[in-house]
Structures are given as C-alpha cells and as structure tokens.
Amino acid sequence: MNANTALRGRIALVTGATSGIGRAIAKNLAAQGANVVLHGRDQRRGEALAREIAAEGGDARFIAADLSDAESTLRLADEAGAVDILVNSAGLYEFAPTPVSDAASFDRQVAVNTRAPFLLVGALAPAMAARGQGVIVIVGSSAARMPAPIGAAYGASKAGAEVLTRYWATEFGPSGVRVNTVSPGPVHTEGTKAMLGEHTAMLDKTNARGRAGDPGEIADIVSFLVSDASAYVNGAVLFADGGELSALPS
Ligand SMILES: NC(=O)c1ccc[n+]([C@@H]2O[C@H](COP(=O)([O-])OP(=O)(O)OC[C@H]3O[C@@H](n4cnc5c(N)ncnc54)[C@H](OP(=O)(O)O)[C@@H]3O)[C@@H](O)[C@H]2O)c1
C-alpha cells in the first residue's frame, strides 16, 4: 500500500517508460498514487514494469507504440484516453558528425523527440484544457543549448521541444494546463550504456558536480513539475545537468 497519495486519482501517461529516465519517472509517479499508463516499444519490459508497480501497491498498464510513426503515436493517445499528466520521456540520441548523419537519422530523431510530443499534446491537451487542469512535462536535453562536435541533429530535435514548451505554456496556460521541460545533462541509463559500453565513466567528467546524473534525480524534478508546489511554473526549462565546467579536466 502506498503511503504517499499526492497523485491519487490522477492518470499519468509516461512515454519511454520501458527504460532509463522514463522508467524512473513512471515508478516515482506510481509510488505517489497515480494511475500510470506506461509506454514504450518493448512489450516484455513494459508489462514487467506494470507487474513490478502492481507488486509495490501501485497501478499501471502498458501500451506499445512506435513514436517514429505518426499513426502509431495518435493511437497511443487514443488508447491512453483522458490523462491528467503527460510526461514525454521517450527519445533517442544518435550522436554522429553532421557529414555522416543521413536524412533517415535526422528524421527519426525529430519524429520521436519533437514530433511525437507535438502529436500527443495536440491529442491530449484539449481535454485537459476543457477540465481546466493538466500538467505536461517534456524531457529535453542540455544538448539543446550546449553545442558539441557531434550530435547536431539530436540537439536540434531537443531545441525544438524547448520552443514547443514555451508555445504550449502560452497556448494552454490560460486554460489551467502547465507545460514545462526538464533538461538533463548526461544521466547513466540503459540508453547511454548501449551507446558508450565500457566508456560510460566519461559521462562523469562532463559537469561541475563530477558525476553524471541518476534517473531517479530526473524523476524527482518531474515529480516537482507535476505537483502543486510548481503551480506558478509554466513554460520553464529547468536544467538538471550538474552545472557547467569552464574547461574540461585534463
Ligand atoms: N541519458 C542521458 O544522458 C540523457 C540526457 C539528456 C536527455 N535525455 C533524454 O531523456 C530521455 C530518456 O533517455 P534515456 O537515456 O533514459 O534513454 P533509454 O534508456 O534509451 O530509453 C529510451 C526510451 O525511449 C523509448 N523509445 C525510443 N525510441 C522510441 C520509438 N521510436 N518509439 C517509442 N519509444 C521509443 C524506448 O522504448 P523501448 O526501449 O521500449 O524501445 C525507451 O523507453 C530521452 O528523451 C533522452 O533524449 C537523456
């Protein structure tokens, strides 16, 4: 039985809940009593997480959808139904220099990181606005504002999500719907492990704290952004990146 009931009765859709940051967010919201709609592509991991949440006294169901496909994204919105909270955490990063990035890679990153939140908000925010309340959070990335020699397409896709955040805060704010982005720096996840293999420790050298983040730390920020404690926060990009280094350590 959950002791924390802050989100009891609220329905939360968390995209990308089968892994990494999204998984931590889904568990956090479920532990606060939310009825969580888990999304991902991997049915096995999605259903396992739903069972894990149920075993901990929470409530969750899983919907599979490929967010690189617009039709599949809209089906997810339809099957999720009316939600009070939408967290867009699904994302992919394909870090490569621009000359060797092809159109398909660019389109994939924009489709999942930018267009999917756009379609989900378009489908789900009107019902929130009609009810006069709702919260939308986007998991952005420090890549949107901190250039690097690789990853331009990824950075652009996340910058697009930041712009959308500000537009939606203006578009839906008057109807009681808040929209904010949390912008993480490097975080140790299954995704970064798959990308970097045995070199994941390099992420710990990227910021002033001297370590990469933990998915639970991003989930704590999302928890704040969906709570009434952030009632006056709308259209914000909240950086969670450990602080910038003026120069990389040798
Ligand atoms: N980790 C970092 O250092 C970091 C830093 C800044 C921002 N972020 C952002 O945080 C979010 C989560 O990152 P993560 O590191 O936790 O990633 P991850 O471990 O690789 O998990 C990615 C999630 O997104 C889902 N996903 C990927 N492509 C999808 C598609 N085409 N359709 C539907 N779902 C898809 C995956 O679903 P399946 O596994 O079921 O396929 C998975 O649930 C992303 O938006 C990422 O850009 C991460």
Coordinates of N, CA and C in Angstrom, one line a residue, residues 101-248:
S101 N 25.8 11.9 -40.9 CA 24.4 11.7 -40.5 C 23.5 11.8 -41.7
D102 N 22.7 10.8 -41.9 CA 21.8 10.8 -43.1 C 20.4 11.4 -42.7
A103 N 19.6 11.5 -43.8 CA 18.3 12.1 -43.6 C 17.4 11.2 -42.7
A104 N 17.6 9.9 -42.8 CA 16.8 9.0 -42.0 C 17.0 9.2 -40.5
S105 N 18.3 9.4 -40.2 CA 18.7 9.6 -38.8 C 18.1 10.9 -38.3
F106 N 18.2 11.9 -39.1 CA 17.7 13.2 -38.7 C 16.2 13.1 -38.5
D107 N 15.5 12.5 -39.4 CA 14.0 12.4 -39.4 C 13.6 11.6 -38.2
R108 N 14.3 10.5 -37.9 CA 14.0 9.6 -36.7 C 14.0 10.4 -35.4
Q109 N 15.1 11.2 -35.3 CA 15.3 11.9 -34.0 C 14.2 13.1 -33.9
V110 N 14.0 13.7 -35.0 CA 12.9 14.8 -34.9 C 11.6 14.1 -34.7
A111 N 11.3 13.0 -35.3 CA 10.0 12.3 -35.2 C 9.7 11.9 -33.8
V112 N 10.7 11.3 -33.1 CA 10.5 10.8 -31.8 C 10.6 11.9 -30.7
N113 N 11.7 12.8 -30.9 CA 12.0 13.8 -29.8 C 11.1 15.0 -29.9
T114 N 10.7 15.3 -31.1 CA 9.9 16.6 -31.3 C 8.5 16.4 -31.8
R115 N 8.3 15.6 -32.8 CA 7.0 15.5 -33.4 C 6.1 14.7 -32.5
A116 N 6.6 13.6 -31.9 CA 5.7 12.8 -31.0 C 5.1 13.6 -29.9
P117 N 5.9 14.4 -29.1 CA 5.3 15.2 -28.1 C 4.3 16.2 -28.7
F118 N 4.6 16.7 -29.9 CA 3.7 17.6 -30.6 C 2.3 16.9 -30.9
L119 N 2.4 15.7 -31.4 CA 1.1 15.0 -31.7 C 0.4 14.6 -30.4
L120 N 1.1 14.2 -29.4 CA 0.5 13.8 -28.1 C -0.2 15.0 -27.4
V121 N 0.5 16.1 -27.4 CA -0.1 17.3 -26.8 C -1.3 17.7 -27.6
G122 N -1.2 17.7 -28.9 CA -2.3 18.1 -29.7 C -3.6 17.2 -29.5
A123 N -3.3 15.9 -29.2 CA -4.4 15.0 -29.0 C -4.9 15.0 -27.5
L124 N -4.0 15.3 -26.6 CA -4.4 15.1 -25.2 C -4.7 16.4 -24.4
A125 N -4.0 17.5 -24.8 CA -4.2 18.8 -24.1 C -5.6 19.4 -24.2
P126 N -6.3 19.3 -25.3 CA -7.6 19.9 -25.3 C -8.6 19.4 -24.2
A127 N -8.5 18.1 -23.9 CA -9.4 17.5 -22.8 C -8.9 18.1 -21.5
M128 N -7.6 18.2 -21.3 CA -7.1 18.8 -20.0 C -7.6 20.3 -19.9
A129 N -7.5 21.0 -21.0 CA -8.0 22.4 -21.0 C -9.5 22.5 -20.7
A130 N -10.2 21.5 -21.3 CA -11.7 21.5 -21.0 C -12.0 21.3 -19.6
R131 N -11.1 20.5 -18.9 CA -11.3 20.2 -17.5 C -10.7 21.3 -16.6
G132 N -9.9 22.2 -17.2 CA -9.3 23.4 -16.5 C -8.1 23.0 -15.7
Q133 N -7.6 21.8 -16.0 CA -6.3 21.5 -15.3 C -5.6 20.3 -16.1
G134 N -4.3 20.3 -15.9 CA -3.5 19.3 -16.5 C -2.0 19.8 -16.5
V135 N -1.1 18.8 -16.5 CA 0.3 19.1 -16.5 C 1.0 18.3 -17.5
I136 N 1.9 19.0 -18.3 CA 2.7 18.3 -19.3 C 4.2 18.6 -19.0
V137 N 4.9 17.6 -19.1 CA 6.4 17.7 -18.9 C 7.1 17.1 -20.1
I138 N 8.1 17.7 -20.5 CA 8.9 17.2 -21.6 C 10.3 16.9 -21.0
V139 N 10.9 15.8 -21.4 CA 12.3 15.5 -21.0 C 13.1 16.0 -22.2
G140 N 13.7 17.2 -22.0 CA 14.6 17.7 -23.1 C 16.0 17.2 -23.0
S141 N 16.9 18.1 -23.2 CA 18.4 17.7 -23.1 C 19.2 19.0 -23.0
S142 N 20.3 18.9 -22.3 CA 21.3 20.0 -22.3 C 21.9 20.2 -23.7
A143 N 21.7 19.1 -24.5 CA 22.3 19.2 -25.9 C 21.6 20.3 -26.7
A144 N 20.4 20.8 -26.2 CA 19.7 21.8 -26.9 C 20.4 23.2 -26.8
R145 N 21.2 23.4 -25.7 CA 21.8 24.7 -25.5 C 23.4 24.6 -25.5
M146 N 23.9 23.4 -25.3 CA 25.4 23.2 -25.2 C 25.9 22.5 -26.4
P147 N 26.4 23.2 -27.4 CA 26.9 22.5 -28.6 C 28.0 21.6 -28.3
A148 N 28.2 20.6 -29.2 CA 29.3 19.6 -29.2 C 29.7 19.3 -30.6
P149 N 30.8 18.7 -30.8 CA 31.3 18.5 -32.2 C 30.4 17.4 -32.8
I150 N 29.7 16.6 -32.1 CA 28.8 15.6 -32.7 C 27.4 15.8 -32.0
G151 N 26.4 15.3 -32.7 CA 25.0 15.3 -32.2 C 24.2 16.6 -32.5
A152 N 24.5 17.2 -33.7 CA 23.8 18.4 -34.0 C 22.3 18.1 -34.3
A153 N 22.0 17.0 -34.9 CA 20.6 16.7 -35.2 C 19.8 16.4 -33.9
Y154 N 20.4 15.7 -33.0 CA 19.8 15.5 -31.7 C 19.6 16.8 -30.9
G155 N 20.6 17.7 -30.9 CA 20.4 19.0 -30.2 C 19.3 19.8 -30.9
A156 N 19.2 19.7 -32.2 CA 18.1 20.5 -32.9 C 16.8 19.9 -32.5
S157 N 16.7 18.6 -32.4 CA 15.4 18.0 -32.1 C 14.9 18.4 -30.6
K158 N 15.9 18.5 -29.7 CA 15.6 18.8 -28.4 C 15.3 20.3 -28.2
A159 N 16.0 21.1 -29.0 CA 15.8 22.6 -29.0 C 14.3 22.8 -29.5
G160 N 13.9 22.1 -30.5 CA 12.5 22.2 -30.9 C 11.5 21.9 -29.8
A161 N 11.8 20.9 -29.0 CA 10.9 20.6 -27.9 C 10.9 21.7 -26.8
E162 N 12.0 22.4 -26.7 CA 12.0 23.6 -25.8 C 11.1 24.7 -26.3
V163 N 11.2 25.0 -27.6 CA 10.4 26.0 -28.2 C 8.9 25.6 -28.0
L164 N 8.6 24.4 -28.3 CA 7.2 23.9 -28.1 C 6.7 24.1 -26.7
T165 N 7.6 23.9 -25.7 CA 7.2 24.1 -24.3 C 6.7 25.5 -24.1
R166 N 7.5 26.5 -24.6 CA 7.1 27.9 -24.4 C 5.8 28.2 -25.2
Y167 N 5.7 27.7 -26.4 CA 4.4 28.0 -27.1 C 3.2 27.4 -26.4
W168 N 3.4 26.1 -25.9 CA 2.2 25.4 -25.3 C 1.9 26.1 -23.9
A169 N 2.9 26.6 -23.2 CA 2.6 27.3 -22.0 C 1.7 28.5 -22.2
T170 N 1.9 29.1 -23.4 CA 1.1 30.3 -23.7 C -0.3 29.8 -24.3
E171 N -0.2 28.8 -25.1 CA -1.5 28.3 -25.7 C -2.4 27.7 -24.7
F172 N -1.9 26.9 -23.8 CA -2.8 26.2 -22.8 C -2.8 26.7 -21.4
G173 N -1.9 27.6 -21.1 CA -1.8 28.1 -19.8 C -3.1 28.8 -19.3
P174 N -3.7 29.6 -20.2 CA -5.0 30.3 -19.7 C -6.1 29.3 -19.4
S175 N -6.0 28.1 -19.9 CA -7.0 27.0 -19.6 C -6.6 26.2 -18.4
G176 N -5.5 26.5 -17.7 CA -5.1 25.8 -16.5 C -4.2 24.6 -16.7
V177 N -3.6 24.6 -17.9 CA -2.7 23.5 -18.2 C -1.2 24.1 -18.2
R178 N -0.4 23.5 -17.4 CA 1.0 23.9 -17.3 C 1.9 23.0 -18.2
V179 N 2.9 23.6 -18.8 CA 3.8 22.9 -19.7 C 5.2 23.3 -19.4
N180 N 6.1 22.3 -19.0 CA 7.5 22.6 -18.7 C 8.4 21.5 -19.2
T181 N 9.7 21.9 -19.3 CA 10.7 20.9 -19.7 C 11.7 20.8 -18.6
V182 N 12.1 19.6 -18.4 CA 13.3 19.3 -17.6 C 14.4 19.0 -18.6
S183 N 15.6 19.6 -18.4 CA 16.6 19.5 -19.4 C 17.9 18.8 -18.8
P184 N 17.9 17.5 -18.8 CA 19.1 16.8 -18.1 C 20.4 17.0 -18.9
G185 N 21.5 17.0 -18.2 CA 22.8 16.7 -18.7 C 22.9 15.2 -18.8
P186 N 24.1 14.7 -18.9 CA 24.3 13.2 -19.0 C 23.8 12.5 -17.8
V187 N 23.1 11.4 -18.0 CA 22.5 10.6 -17.0 C 22.8 9.1 -17.3
H188 N 23.2 8.3 -16.3 CA 23.5 6.9 -16.6 C 22.2 6.2 -16.7
T189 N 22.0 5.6 -17.9 CA 20.8 4.9 -18.3 C 21.2 3.7 -19.1
E190 N 20.2 2.8 -19.4 CA 20.4 1.7 -20.4 C 20.8 2.3 -21.7
G191 N 20.2 3.4 -22.1 CA 20.5 4.1 -23.4 C 21.9 4.5 -23.5
T192 N 22.5 5.2 -22.5 CA 23.8 5.7 -22.5 C 24.8 4.5 -22.4
K193 N 24.4 3.5 -21.7 CA 25.2 2.2 -21.6 C 25.3 1.6 -23.0
A194 N 24.2 1.5 -23.7 CA 24.2 0.9 -25.0 C 25.1 1.7 -26.0
M195 N 25.1 3.0 -25.8 CA 25.8 3.9 -26.7 C 27.3 3.9 -26.4
L196 N 27.7 3.9 -25.1 CA 29.1 4.0 -24.7 C 29.8 2.8 -24.2
G197 N 29.0 1.7 -23.9 CA 29.6 0.5 -23.5 C 30.4 0.7 -22.2
E198 N 31.7 0.2 -22.3 CA 32.6 0.3 -21.1 C 33.1 1.7 -20.9
H199 N 32.7 2.7 -21.7 CA 33.2 4.0 -21.6 C 32.2 5.0 -20.9
T200 N 31.2 4.4 -20.2 CA 30.2 5.3 -19.6 C 30.8 6.2 -18.6
A201 N 31.9 5.9 -18.0 CA 32.5 6.7 -16.9 C 32.9 8.1 -17.5
M202 N 33.0 8.2 -18.8 CA 33.3 9.5 -19.4 C 32.2 10.5 -19.1
L203 N 31.0 10.1 -18.9 CA 29.9 11.0 -18.6 C 30.1 11.7 -17.3
D204 N 30.9 11.0 -16.4 CA 31.1 11.6 -15.1 C 32.0 12.8 -15.1
K205 N 32.6 13.1 -16.2 CA 33.6 14.2 -16.3 C 33.0 15.4 -17.1
T206 N 31.7 15.4 -17.3 CA 31.2 16.4 -18.1 C 30.6 17.6 -17.4
N207 N 30.6 17.6 -16.1 CA 30.0 18.8 -15.4 C 30.6 19.1 -14.1
A208 N 30.2 20.1 -13.5 CA 30.8 20.6 -12.3 C 30.7 19.7 -11.1
R209 N 29.6 18.9 -11.1 CA 29.4 18.0 -9.9 C 30.4 16.8 -10.0
G210 N 31.0 16.6 -11.1 CA 31.9 15.5 -11.2 C 31.3 14.1 -11.3
R211 N 30.1 14.1 -11.7 CA 29.4 12.8 -11.9 C 28.2 13.0 -12.8
A212 N 27.8 11.9 -13.5 CA 26.6 12.0 -14.3 C 25.4 11.8 -13.4
G213 N 24.2 12.2 -13.9 CA 23.0 12.1 -13.0 C 22.5 10.6 -13.0
D214 N 21.6 10.5 -12.0 CA 20.9 9.2 -11.9 C 19.4 9.4 -12.3
P215 N 18.8 8.4 -13.0 CA 17.5 8.6 -13.5 C 16.5 9.1 -12.4
G216 N 16.7 8.6 -11.2 CA 15.8 9.0 -10.1 C 15.9 10.5 -9.8
E217 N 17.0 11.1 -10.0 CA 17.2 12.5 -9.8 C 16.3 13.3 -10.8
I218 N 16.2 12.8 -12.0 CA 15.4 13.5 -13.0 C 13.9 13.3 -12.7
A219 N 13.6 12.1 -12.2 CA 12.2 11.7 -11.8 C 11.8 12.7 -10.6
D220 N 12.7 13.0 -9.7 CA 12.4 13.9 -8.6 C 12.0 15.3 -9.1
I221 N 12.6 15.7 -10.2 CA 12.3 17.0 -10.8 C 11.0 17.0 -11.5
V222 N 10.7 15.9 -12.2 CA 9.4 15.7 -12.8 C 8.3 15.7 -11.7
S223 N 8.6 15.0 -10.6 CA 7.7 15.0 -9.5 C 7.3 16.4 -9.1
F224 N 8.3 17.2 -9.0 CA 8.1 18.6 -8.6 C 7.2 19.3 -9.7
L225 N 7.6 19.1 -10.9 CA 6.9 19.8 -12.0 C 5.4 19.4 -12.2
V226 N 5.1 18.2 -11.7 CA 3.7 17.8 -11.9 C 2.9 18.1 -10.6
S227 N 3.6 18.6 -9.5 CA 2.9 18.8 -8.2 C 2.4 20.2 -8.2
D228 N 1.6 20.5 -7.2 CA 1.1 21.8 -7.0 C 2.2 22.8 -6.5
A229 N 3.3 22.2 -6.0 CA 4.4 23.0 -5.5 C 5.0 23.9 -6.6
S230 N 4.7 23.5 -7.9 CA 5.2 24.2 -9.0 C 4.1 24.9 -9.8
A231 N 3.0 25.2 -9.0 CA 1.8 25.8 -9.7 C 2.0 27.0 -10.5
Y232 N 3.1 27.8 -10.1 CA 3.3 29.1 -10.9 C 4.5 28.9 -11.9
V233 N 4.9 27.7 -12.1 CA 5.9 27.4 -13.1 C 5.3 26.9 -14.4
N234 N 5.4 27.7 -15.4 CA 4.8 27.4 -16.7 C 5.6 27.9 -17.9
G235 N 6.0 27.0 -18.8 CA 6.9 27.5 -19.9 C 8.3 27.5 -19.5
A236 N 8.7 26.8 -18.4 CA 10.1 26.9 -18.0 C 10.9 25.7 -18.5
V237 N 12.2 25.9 -18.7 CA 13.1 24.9 -19.0 C 14.1 24.8 -17.7
L238 N 13.9 23.7 -17.0 CA 14.6 23.5 -15.8 C 15.9 22.6 -16.0
F239 N 17.1 23.2 -15.9 CA 18.3 22.5 -16.2 C 18.7 21.6 -15.0
A240 N 19.0 20.4 -15.3 CA 19.5 19.4 -14.3 C 20.7 18.7 -14.9
D241 N 21.8 19.5 -14.9 CA 23.0 19.0 -15.6 C 24.3 19.0 -14.8
G242 N 24.1 19.3 -13.5 CA 25.3 19.3 -12.6 C 26.1 20.5 -12.7
G243 N 25.8 21.5 -13.6 CA 26.5 22.7 -13.7 C 27.6 22.6 -14.7
E244 N 27.8 23.7 -15.4 CA 28.8 23.8 -16.5 C 30.2 23.8 -15.9
L245 N 31.1 23.2 -16.6 CA 32.5 23.3 -16.4 C 33.1 24.4 -17.3
S246 N 33.9 25.3 -16.8 CA 34.5 26.3 -17.6 C 35.5 25.7 -18.6
A247 N 36.1 24.6 -18.2 CA 37.1 23.8 -19.0 C 37.0 22.4 -18.6
L248 N 37.2 21.5 -19.5 CA 37.2 20.1 -19.2 C 38.5 19.7 -18.4

